[in-house]
XYZ file of C-alpha atoms in Angstrom:
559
model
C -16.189 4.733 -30.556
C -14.407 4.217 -27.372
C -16.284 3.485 -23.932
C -15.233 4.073 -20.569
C -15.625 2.162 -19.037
C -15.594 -1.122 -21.574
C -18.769 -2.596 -20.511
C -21.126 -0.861 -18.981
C -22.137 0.402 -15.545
C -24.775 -1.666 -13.250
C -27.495 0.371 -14.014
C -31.646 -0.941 -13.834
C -32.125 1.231 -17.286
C -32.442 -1.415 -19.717
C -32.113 2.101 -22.312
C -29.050 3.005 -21.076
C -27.268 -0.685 -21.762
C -29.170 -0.394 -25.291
C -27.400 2.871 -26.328
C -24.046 2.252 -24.799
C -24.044 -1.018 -27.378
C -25.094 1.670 -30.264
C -22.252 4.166 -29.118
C -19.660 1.137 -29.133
C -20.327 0.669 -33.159
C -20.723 4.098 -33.740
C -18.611 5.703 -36.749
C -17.144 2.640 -37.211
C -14.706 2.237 -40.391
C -17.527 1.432 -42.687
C -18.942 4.905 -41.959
C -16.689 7.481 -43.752
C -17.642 11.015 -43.797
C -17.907 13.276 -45.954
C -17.093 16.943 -46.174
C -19.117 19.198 -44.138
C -22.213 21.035 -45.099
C -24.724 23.667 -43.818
C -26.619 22.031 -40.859
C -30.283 21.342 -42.300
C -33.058 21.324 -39.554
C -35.486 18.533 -41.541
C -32.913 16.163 -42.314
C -33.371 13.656 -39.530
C -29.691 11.559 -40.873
C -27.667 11.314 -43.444
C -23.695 11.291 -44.249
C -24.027 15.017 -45.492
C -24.393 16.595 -41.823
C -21.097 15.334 -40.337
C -18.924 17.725 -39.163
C -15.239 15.884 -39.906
C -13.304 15.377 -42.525
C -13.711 13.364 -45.358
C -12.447 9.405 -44.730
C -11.621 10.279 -41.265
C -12.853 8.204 -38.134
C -14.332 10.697 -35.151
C -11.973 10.182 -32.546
C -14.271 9.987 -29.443
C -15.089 8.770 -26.371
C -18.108 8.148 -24.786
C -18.396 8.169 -20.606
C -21.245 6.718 -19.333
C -22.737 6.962 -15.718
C -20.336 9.897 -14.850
C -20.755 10.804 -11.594
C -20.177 15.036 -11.165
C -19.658 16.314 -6.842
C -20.239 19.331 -8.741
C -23.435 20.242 -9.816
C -25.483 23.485 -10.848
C -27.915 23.127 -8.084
C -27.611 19.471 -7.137
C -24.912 18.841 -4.181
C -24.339 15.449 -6.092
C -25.844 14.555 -10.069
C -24.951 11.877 -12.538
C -24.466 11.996 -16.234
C -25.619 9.184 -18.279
C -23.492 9.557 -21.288
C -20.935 12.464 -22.012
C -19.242 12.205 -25.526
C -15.758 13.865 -25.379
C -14.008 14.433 -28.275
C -11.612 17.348 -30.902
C -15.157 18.418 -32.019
C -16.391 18.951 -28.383
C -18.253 17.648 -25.383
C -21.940 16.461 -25.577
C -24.054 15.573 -22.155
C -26.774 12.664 -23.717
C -29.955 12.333 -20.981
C -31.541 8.816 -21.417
C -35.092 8.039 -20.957
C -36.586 5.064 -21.728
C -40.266 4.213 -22.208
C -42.974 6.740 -22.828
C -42.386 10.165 -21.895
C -45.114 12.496 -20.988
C -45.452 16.104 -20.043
C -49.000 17.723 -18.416
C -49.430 20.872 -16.507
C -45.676 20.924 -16.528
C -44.987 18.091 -15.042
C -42.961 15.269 -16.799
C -42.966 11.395 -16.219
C -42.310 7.769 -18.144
C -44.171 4.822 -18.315
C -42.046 1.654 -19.040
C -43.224 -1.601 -20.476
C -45.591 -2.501 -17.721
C -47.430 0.774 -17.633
C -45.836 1.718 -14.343
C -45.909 5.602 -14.506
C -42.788 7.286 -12.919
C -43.323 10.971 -12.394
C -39.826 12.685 -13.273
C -38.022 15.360 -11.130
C -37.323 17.334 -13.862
C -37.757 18.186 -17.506
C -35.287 15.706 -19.432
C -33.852 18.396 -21.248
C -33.502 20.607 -18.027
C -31.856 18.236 -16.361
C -29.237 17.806 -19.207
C -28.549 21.523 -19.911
C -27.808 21.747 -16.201
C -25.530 18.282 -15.880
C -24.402 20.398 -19.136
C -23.300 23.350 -16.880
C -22.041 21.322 -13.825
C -19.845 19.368 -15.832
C -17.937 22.835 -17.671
C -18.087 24.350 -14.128
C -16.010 21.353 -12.770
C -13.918 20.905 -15.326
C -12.484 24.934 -15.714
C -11.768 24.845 -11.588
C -9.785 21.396 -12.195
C -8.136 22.252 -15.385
C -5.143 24.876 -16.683
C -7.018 27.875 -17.898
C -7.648 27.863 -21.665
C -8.473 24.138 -21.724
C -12.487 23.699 -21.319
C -12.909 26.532 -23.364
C -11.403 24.877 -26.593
C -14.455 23.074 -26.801
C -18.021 23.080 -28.509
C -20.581 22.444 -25.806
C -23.697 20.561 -26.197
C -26.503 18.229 -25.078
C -29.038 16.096 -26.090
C -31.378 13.441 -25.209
C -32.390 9.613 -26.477
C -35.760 8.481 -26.519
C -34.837 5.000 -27.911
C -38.367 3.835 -26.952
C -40.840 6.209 -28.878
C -41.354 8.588 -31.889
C -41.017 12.549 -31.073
C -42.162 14.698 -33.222
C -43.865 17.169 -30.962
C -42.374 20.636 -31.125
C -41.739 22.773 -27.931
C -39.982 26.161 -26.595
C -37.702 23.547 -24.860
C -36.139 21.885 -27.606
C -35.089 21.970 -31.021
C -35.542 18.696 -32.983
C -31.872 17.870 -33.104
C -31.425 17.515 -29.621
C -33.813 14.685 -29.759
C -32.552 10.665 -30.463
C -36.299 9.205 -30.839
C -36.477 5.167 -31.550
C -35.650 5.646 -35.310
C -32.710 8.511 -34.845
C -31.196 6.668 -32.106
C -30.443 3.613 -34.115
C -27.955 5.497 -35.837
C -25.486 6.888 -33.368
C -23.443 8.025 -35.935
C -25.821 10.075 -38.016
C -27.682 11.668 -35.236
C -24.220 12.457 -32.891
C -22.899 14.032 -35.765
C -25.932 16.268 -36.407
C -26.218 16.777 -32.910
C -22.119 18.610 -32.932
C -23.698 20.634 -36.301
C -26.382 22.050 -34.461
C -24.524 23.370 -31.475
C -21.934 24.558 -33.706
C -24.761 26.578 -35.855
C -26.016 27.658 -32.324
C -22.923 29.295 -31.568
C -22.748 31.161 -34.533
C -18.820 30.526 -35.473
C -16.991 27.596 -36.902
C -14.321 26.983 -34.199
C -10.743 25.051 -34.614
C -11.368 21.144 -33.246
C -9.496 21.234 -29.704
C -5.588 20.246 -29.269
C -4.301 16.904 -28.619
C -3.078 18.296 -25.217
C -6.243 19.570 -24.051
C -8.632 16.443 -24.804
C -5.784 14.183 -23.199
C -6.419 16.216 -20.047
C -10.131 16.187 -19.903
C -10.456 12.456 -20.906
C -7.642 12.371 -17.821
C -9.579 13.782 -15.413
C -12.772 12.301 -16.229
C -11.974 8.758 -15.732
C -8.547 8.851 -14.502
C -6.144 5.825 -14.924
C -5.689 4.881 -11.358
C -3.724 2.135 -10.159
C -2.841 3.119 -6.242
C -1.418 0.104 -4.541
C -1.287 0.088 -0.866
C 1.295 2.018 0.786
C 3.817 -0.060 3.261
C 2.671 1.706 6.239
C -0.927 0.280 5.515
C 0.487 -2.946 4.739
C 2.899 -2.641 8.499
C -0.228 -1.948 10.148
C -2.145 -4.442 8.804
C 0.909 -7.199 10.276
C 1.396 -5.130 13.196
C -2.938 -6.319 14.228
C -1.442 -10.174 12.725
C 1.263 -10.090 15.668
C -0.379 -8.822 18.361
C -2.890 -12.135 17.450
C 0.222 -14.373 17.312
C 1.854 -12.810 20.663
C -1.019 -13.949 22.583
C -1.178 -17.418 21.029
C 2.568 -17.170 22.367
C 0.980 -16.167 26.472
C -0.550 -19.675 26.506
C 2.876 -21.442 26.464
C 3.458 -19.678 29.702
C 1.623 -22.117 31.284
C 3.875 -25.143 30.026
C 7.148 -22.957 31.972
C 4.837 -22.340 35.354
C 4.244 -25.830 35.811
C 8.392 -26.855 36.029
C 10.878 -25.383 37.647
C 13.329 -25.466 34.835
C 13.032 -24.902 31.304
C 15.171 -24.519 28.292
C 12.940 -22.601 25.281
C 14.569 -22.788 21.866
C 13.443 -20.994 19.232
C 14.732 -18.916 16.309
C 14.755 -15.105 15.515
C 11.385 -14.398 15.510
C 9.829 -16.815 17.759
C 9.059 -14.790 20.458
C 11.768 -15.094 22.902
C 11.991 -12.002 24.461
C 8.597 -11.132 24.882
C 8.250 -14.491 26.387
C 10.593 -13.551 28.903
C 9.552 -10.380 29.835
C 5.910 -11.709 30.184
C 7.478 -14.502 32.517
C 9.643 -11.965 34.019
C 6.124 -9.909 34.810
C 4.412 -13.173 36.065
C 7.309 -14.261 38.780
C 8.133 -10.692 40.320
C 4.270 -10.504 40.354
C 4.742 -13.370 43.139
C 6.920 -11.886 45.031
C 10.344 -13.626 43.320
C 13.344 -11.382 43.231
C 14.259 -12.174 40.002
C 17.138 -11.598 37.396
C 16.960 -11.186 33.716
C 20.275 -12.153 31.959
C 22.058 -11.253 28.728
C 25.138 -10.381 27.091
C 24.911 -7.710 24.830
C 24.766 -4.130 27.070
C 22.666 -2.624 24.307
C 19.654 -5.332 25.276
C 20.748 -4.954 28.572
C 19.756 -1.394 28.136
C 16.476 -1.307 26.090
C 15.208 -3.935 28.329
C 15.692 -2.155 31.307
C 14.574 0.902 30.446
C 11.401 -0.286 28.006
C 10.384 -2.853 30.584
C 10.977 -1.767 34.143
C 9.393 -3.925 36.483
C 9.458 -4.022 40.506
C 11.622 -6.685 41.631
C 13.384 -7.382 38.375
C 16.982 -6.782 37.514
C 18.475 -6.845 34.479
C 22.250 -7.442 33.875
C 24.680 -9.128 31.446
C 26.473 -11.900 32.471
C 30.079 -10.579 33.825
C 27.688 -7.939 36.173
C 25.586 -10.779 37.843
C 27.481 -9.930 41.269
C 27.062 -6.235 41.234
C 23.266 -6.449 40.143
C 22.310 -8.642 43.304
C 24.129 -5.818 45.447
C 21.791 -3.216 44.120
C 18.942 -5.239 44.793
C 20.120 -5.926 48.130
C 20.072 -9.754 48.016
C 23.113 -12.182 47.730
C 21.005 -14.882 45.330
C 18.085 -14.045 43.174
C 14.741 -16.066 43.549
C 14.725 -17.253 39.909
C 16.639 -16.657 36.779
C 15.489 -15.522 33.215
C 17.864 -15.871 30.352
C 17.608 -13.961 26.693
C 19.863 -14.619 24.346
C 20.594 -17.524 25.823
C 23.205 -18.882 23.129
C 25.357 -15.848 23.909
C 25.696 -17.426 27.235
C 26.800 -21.222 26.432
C 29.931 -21.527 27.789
C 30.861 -23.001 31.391
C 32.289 -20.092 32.671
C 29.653 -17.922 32.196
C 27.197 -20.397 33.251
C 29.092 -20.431 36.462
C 28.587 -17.020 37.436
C 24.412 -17.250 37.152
C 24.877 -20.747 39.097
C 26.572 -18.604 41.763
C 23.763 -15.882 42.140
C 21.010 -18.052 41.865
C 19.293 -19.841 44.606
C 19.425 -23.537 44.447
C 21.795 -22.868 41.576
C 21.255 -24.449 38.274
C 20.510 -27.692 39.331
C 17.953 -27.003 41.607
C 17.146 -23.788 41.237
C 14.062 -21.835 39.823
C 15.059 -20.624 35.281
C 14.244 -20.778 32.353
C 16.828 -20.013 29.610
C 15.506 -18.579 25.978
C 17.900 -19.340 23.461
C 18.084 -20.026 19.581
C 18.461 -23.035 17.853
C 20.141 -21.529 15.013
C 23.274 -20.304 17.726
C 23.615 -16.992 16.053
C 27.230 -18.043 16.061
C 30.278 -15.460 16.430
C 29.452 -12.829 18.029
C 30.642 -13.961 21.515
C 32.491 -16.973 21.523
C 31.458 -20.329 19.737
C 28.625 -22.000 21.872
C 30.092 -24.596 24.144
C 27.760 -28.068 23.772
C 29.236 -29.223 27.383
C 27.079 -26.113 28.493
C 24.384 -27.086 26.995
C 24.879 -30.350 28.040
C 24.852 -29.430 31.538
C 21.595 -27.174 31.401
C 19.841 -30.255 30.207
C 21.328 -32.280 33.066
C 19.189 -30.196 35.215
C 16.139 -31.801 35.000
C 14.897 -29.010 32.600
C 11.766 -29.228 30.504
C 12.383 -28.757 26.927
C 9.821 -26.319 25.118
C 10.552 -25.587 21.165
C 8.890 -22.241 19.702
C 8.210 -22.910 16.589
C 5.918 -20.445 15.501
C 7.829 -17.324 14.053
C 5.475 -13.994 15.140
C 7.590 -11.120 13.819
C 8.677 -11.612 10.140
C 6.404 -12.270 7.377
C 6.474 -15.363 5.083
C 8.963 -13.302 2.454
C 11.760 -12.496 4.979
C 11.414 -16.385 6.369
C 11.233 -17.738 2.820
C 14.209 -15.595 1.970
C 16.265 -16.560 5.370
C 15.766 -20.193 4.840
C 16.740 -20.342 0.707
C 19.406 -17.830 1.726
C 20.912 -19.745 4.523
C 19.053 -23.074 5.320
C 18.103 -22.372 8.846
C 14.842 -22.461 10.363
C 12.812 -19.685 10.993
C 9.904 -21.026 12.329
C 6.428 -21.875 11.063
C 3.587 -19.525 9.252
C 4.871 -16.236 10.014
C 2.796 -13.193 10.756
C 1.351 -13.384 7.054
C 1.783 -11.849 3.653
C 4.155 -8.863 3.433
C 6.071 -7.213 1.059
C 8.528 -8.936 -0.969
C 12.335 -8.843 0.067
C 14.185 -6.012 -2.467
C 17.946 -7.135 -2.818
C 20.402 -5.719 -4.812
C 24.266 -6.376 -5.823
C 26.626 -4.011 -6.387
C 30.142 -3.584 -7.058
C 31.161 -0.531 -5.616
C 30.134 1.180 -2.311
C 29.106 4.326 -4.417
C 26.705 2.453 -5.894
C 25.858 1.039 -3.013
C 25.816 4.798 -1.611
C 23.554 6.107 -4.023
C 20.953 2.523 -4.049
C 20.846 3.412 0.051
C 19.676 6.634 -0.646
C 17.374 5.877 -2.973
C 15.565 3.277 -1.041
C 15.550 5.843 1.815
C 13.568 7.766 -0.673
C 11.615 5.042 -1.935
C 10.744 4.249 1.672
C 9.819 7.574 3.102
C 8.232 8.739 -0.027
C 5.468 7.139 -1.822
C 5.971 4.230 0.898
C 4.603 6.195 3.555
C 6.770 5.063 6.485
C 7.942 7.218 9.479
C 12.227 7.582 9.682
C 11.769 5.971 13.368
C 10.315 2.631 11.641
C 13.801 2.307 9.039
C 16.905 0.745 11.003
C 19.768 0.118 8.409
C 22.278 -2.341 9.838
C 26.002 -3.473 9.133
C 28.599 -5.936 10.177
C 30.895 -3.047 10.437
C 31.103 0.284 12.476
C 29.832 3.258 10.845
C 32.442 5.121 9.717
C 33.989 1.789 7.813
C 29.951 1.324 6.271
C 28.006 2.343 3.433
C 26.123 4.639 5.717
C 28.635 6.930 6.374
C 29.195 8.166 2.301
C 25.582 9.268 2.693
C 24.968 13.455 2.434
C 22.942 16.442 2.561
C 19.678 15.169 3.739
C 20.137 11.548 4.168
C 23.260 12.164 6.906
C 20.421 14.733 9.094
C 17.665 11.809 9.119
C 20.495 9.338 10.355
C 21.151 8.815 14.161
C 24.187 6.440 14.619
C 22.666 3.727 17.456
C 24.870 3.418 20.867
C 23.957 1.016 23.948
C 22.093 4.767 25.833
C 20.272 5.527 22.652
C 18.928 2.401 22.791
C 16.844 3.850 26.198
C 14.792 5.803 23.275
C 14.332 3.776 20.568
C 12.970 4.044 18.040
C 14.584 7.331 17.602
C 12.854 10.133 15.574
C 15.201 9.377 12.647
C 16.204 6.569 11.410
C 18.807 4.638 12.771
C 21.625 2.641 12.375
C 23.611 -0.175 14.054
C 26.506 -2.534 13.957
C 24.437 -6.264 13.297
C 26.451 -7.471 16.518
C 24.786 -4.782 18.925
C 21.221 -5.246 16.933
C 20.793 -8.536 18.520
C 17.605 -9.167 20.054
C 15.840 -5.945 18.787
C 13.894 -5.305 15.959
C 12.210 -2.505 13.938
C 9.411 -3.132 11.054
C 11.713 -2.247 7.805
C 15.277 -2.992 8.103
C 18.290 -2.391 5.038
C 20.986 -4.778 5.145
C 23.957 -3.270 3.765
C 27.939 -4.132 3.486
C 27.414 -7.963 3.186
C 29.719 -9.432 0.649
C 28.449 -12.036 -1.256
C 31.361 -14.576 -1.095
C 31.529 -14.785 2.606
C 30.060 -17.752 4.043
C 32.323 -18.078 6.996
C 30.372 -18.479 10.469
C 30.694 -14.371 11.005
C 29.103 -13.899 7.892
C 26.146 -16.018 7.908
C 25.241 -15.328 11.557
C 25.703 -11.278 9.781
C 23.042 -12.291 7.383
C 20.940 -14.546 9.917
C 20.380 -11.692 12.840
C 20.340 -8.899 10.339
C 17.518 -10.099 7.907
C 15.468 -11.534 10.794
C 15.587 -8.279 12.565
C 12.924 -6.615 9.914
C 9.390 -7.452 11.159
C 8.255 -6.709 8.021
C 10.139 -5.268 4.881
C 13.671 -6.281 4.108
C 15.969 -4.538 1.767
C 19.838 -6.535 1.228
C 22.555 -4.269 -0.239
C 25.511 -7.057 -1.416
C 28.517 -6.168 -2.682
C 30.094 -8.035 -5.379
C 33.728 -7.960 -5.818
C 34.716 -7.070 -9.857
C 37.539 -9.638 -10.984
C 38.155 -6.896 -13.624
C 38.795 -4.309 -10.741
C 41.122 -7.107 -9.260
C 43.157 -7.669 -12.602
């Protein structure tokens, strides 16, 4: 017979654990049956009362410690054994030791003579688990399903003789010691009697109908955790690492110039804004530099603070006019690679006071140069920041993507992402194709995958591209794919994340991020500077799931 589960449930009843071992080699291949015949109340065993076919195996299954939230007068009960099979369903009621019953009232004794008085007669409380157990089964289940089957119940005695007679009980209902030691015999028996008690010889139940009560009984489960548990659970592991991060504050406060490298991920920009926070605090008129107008914008807008101004590079002039002072106090720099060149570098030295070389900064920028996007970095710039008597501070400690996206980065590419990461996430899903209507129909798909049993919100999915929207993947999207899509702009930015998801050109993404990110449009044999500065800011802009759409050009397309 089959158990569910396979070994049985912690339970003190030392009973129990001795029948489920007797239900496990119960009608067994070396205990054919034989045709039926007339149930006979004196015959305790014997091959001549089972009710199945002759040579055939009973195909059942035995539950044991079933737990019902449905009961007939119990808001919670428990089943010790239920035996489910074409033939019917049996409830079995163990109690070990020696039972007694006086003035009503029913207890056992077990092997040290400890008396335990019970709530309830045994067989009551099985014809009533009996009962709970149909009742919860017809509300779950299509109509015409429970009532296929023969109903029953029974109890084991495995630890003394019965032979008393009663108005409760008919002697088949009863496993003593010597019944119970054949399973097979007395189950079988057991199915004849409540088949006599019926008064009918029914059809055994359909295939259909004891896969769906075996199915709900003990259900196959296997529920992994959803993504937005798993974001969650990272978003609690950077918040930790951000304020590891504050502490390095401390190292910039104590010199008057610093240059902070770091790669995607390493906590530039919050850095920044925190220092931005702690110098206008002081009184400081103070800028906050960039060049790309959409970080211009979200930072701005996301982080207004008194006595800060934020402006890209070729603005510097006209943001000191609004804030009514001809140099600023100090100088913050994101992005900082998208400002190495001499010219640019010129324009902050002319706003700030003291300039460069002896004024208050500290430029964030990446080690990895993020290369192509505005100009080639310039290493007589850099050479000149560091001529400044500027403290050097490396961030090495990536707090935004998980060990997958900086494992797949670095084999990808070979460029350093940091150390550690925020933790375990989920693994990076790429894919090649070799069309972009396959690549169409994947995007969707993973939009699907992603909202759907994933769990996540549209505002936490940012899909990104090297090129403009109509020329993407995106845009072959339809129906309800193109209304959950919001094309990103530089004043959308002011609100992001938007209630849908969103896209982006990679080049305006820089600097932002959002928690699952799909990388589409990448072609697998670029590996000019555009391209892997494409794949470097686009994968590192997912804090936490990556997705990589390539496409693969077909040689047999080509010929």
């Amino acid at each position: 017979m089959k158990l569910i589960p396979s070994t049985p449930r912690e339970t003190k009843s030392s009973a129990e654990r001795r029948l489920f071992d007797r239900l496990r080699t119960a009608f067994e291949p070396d205990q054919p049956f034989e045709p039926d015949q007339p149930f006979q109340r004196n015959q305790p065993s014997g091959r001549e009362q089972a009710p199945f076919e002759p040579g055939q195996h009973a195909p059942l299954t035995a539950f044991h410690s079933l737990n019902l939230t449905r009961h007939a007068y119990k808001r919670f009960g428990e089943i010790d054994f239920v035996i489910v099979g074409p033939q019917g369903i049996l409830v079995l009621e163990v109690k070990g030791g020696g039972i007694a019953c006086h003035a009503g009232i029913w207890s056992s004794r077990d092997r040290s003579g400890t008396l335990t008085r019970l709530k309830e007669s045994p067989f009551r409380q099985a014809e009533w688990a009996m009962h709970g157990l149909r009742s919860r089964l017809e509300s779950a289940l299509p109509p015409g399903i429970v009532g296929q089957f023969l109903w029953g119940y029974g109890v084991v005695f495995p630890d003394c003789d019965w032979s008393i007679e009663g108005a409760e009980w008919d002697q088949p209902m009863i496993a003593d010691a010597r019944a119970s030691r054949n399973m097979t015999s007395w189950l079988s028996a057991l199915y004849r009697y409540w088949q006599e008690r019926e008064g009918r010889r029914r059809a055994p139940a359909s295939a259909d109908a004891l896969a769906q009560v075996i199915g709900f009984l003990r259900p196959e489960v296997d529920v992994g955790i959803p993504l937005h548990g798993v974001l969650e659970e990272l978003e609690t592991r950077v918040a930790a690492l951000t304020k590891e991060q504050m502490a390095l504050l401390d190292i910039v406060d104590a010199n008057a110039r610093v240059l902070c490298s770091g790669g995607a991920g390493t906590g530039k920009t919050f850095l920044a804004l925190e220092l931005a926070r702690r110098w206008a605090a002081s009184g400081r008129q103070l800028l906050l530099a960039c060049q790309s107008p959409w970080l211009k914008h979200w930072l701005e807008t996301r982080f207004a603070i008194p006595g800060v101004s934020v402006s890209v590079a070729n603005t510097v002039r006209s943001a000191a006019r609004r804030a009514g002072v001809d140099r600023f106090d100090a100088l913050i720099v994101d992005e900082g690679q998208d400002l190495l060149s001499l010219d640019r570098l010129q324009a902050l030295d002319g706003i700030l006071s003291g300039g460069l070389q002896a004024g208050r900064w500290c430029f964030f920028h990446d080690v990895n140069h993020q290369a192509g996007y505005f100009g080639q970095p310039d290493p007589a710039a850099l050479a000149l920041l560091e001529s400044c008597a500027a403290a050097k501070m490396p961030l090495t400690r990536n707090c935004r993507n998980t060990r997958q996206i900086m494992g797949h980065i670095q084999s990808r590419l070979g460029l350093a992402m940091g150390t550690r990461g925020t933790g375990d996430g989920p693994e990076v899903v790429g894919h090649q194709v070799r069309s972009s209507e396959e690549a169409a129909r994947l995007l969707a798909s993973e939009l699907d995958r992603l909202m759907g049993r994933g769990g996540l919100s549209p505002s936490e999915i940012t899909i990104l591209s090297p090129k403009p929207f109509a020329d993407s993947t995106a845009a072959r999207l339809s129906g309800k794919h193109t209304a959950e899509l919001i094309e990103l702009d530089e004043f959308a930015l002011r609100h992001f994340p938007p209630a849908k998801v969103s896209f982006a050109e990679i080049v305006s993404f820089k600097g932002l991020e959002n928690e699952a990110v799909i990388l589409i449009d990448l072609c697998q044999a670029g590996q000019a500077p555009r391209s892997i500065a494409d794949q470097y800011v686009g994968m590192s802009r997912a804090r936490s799931l990556l997705i990589v759409i390539s496409v693969v050009a077909d040689r047999r397309n080509k010929e």
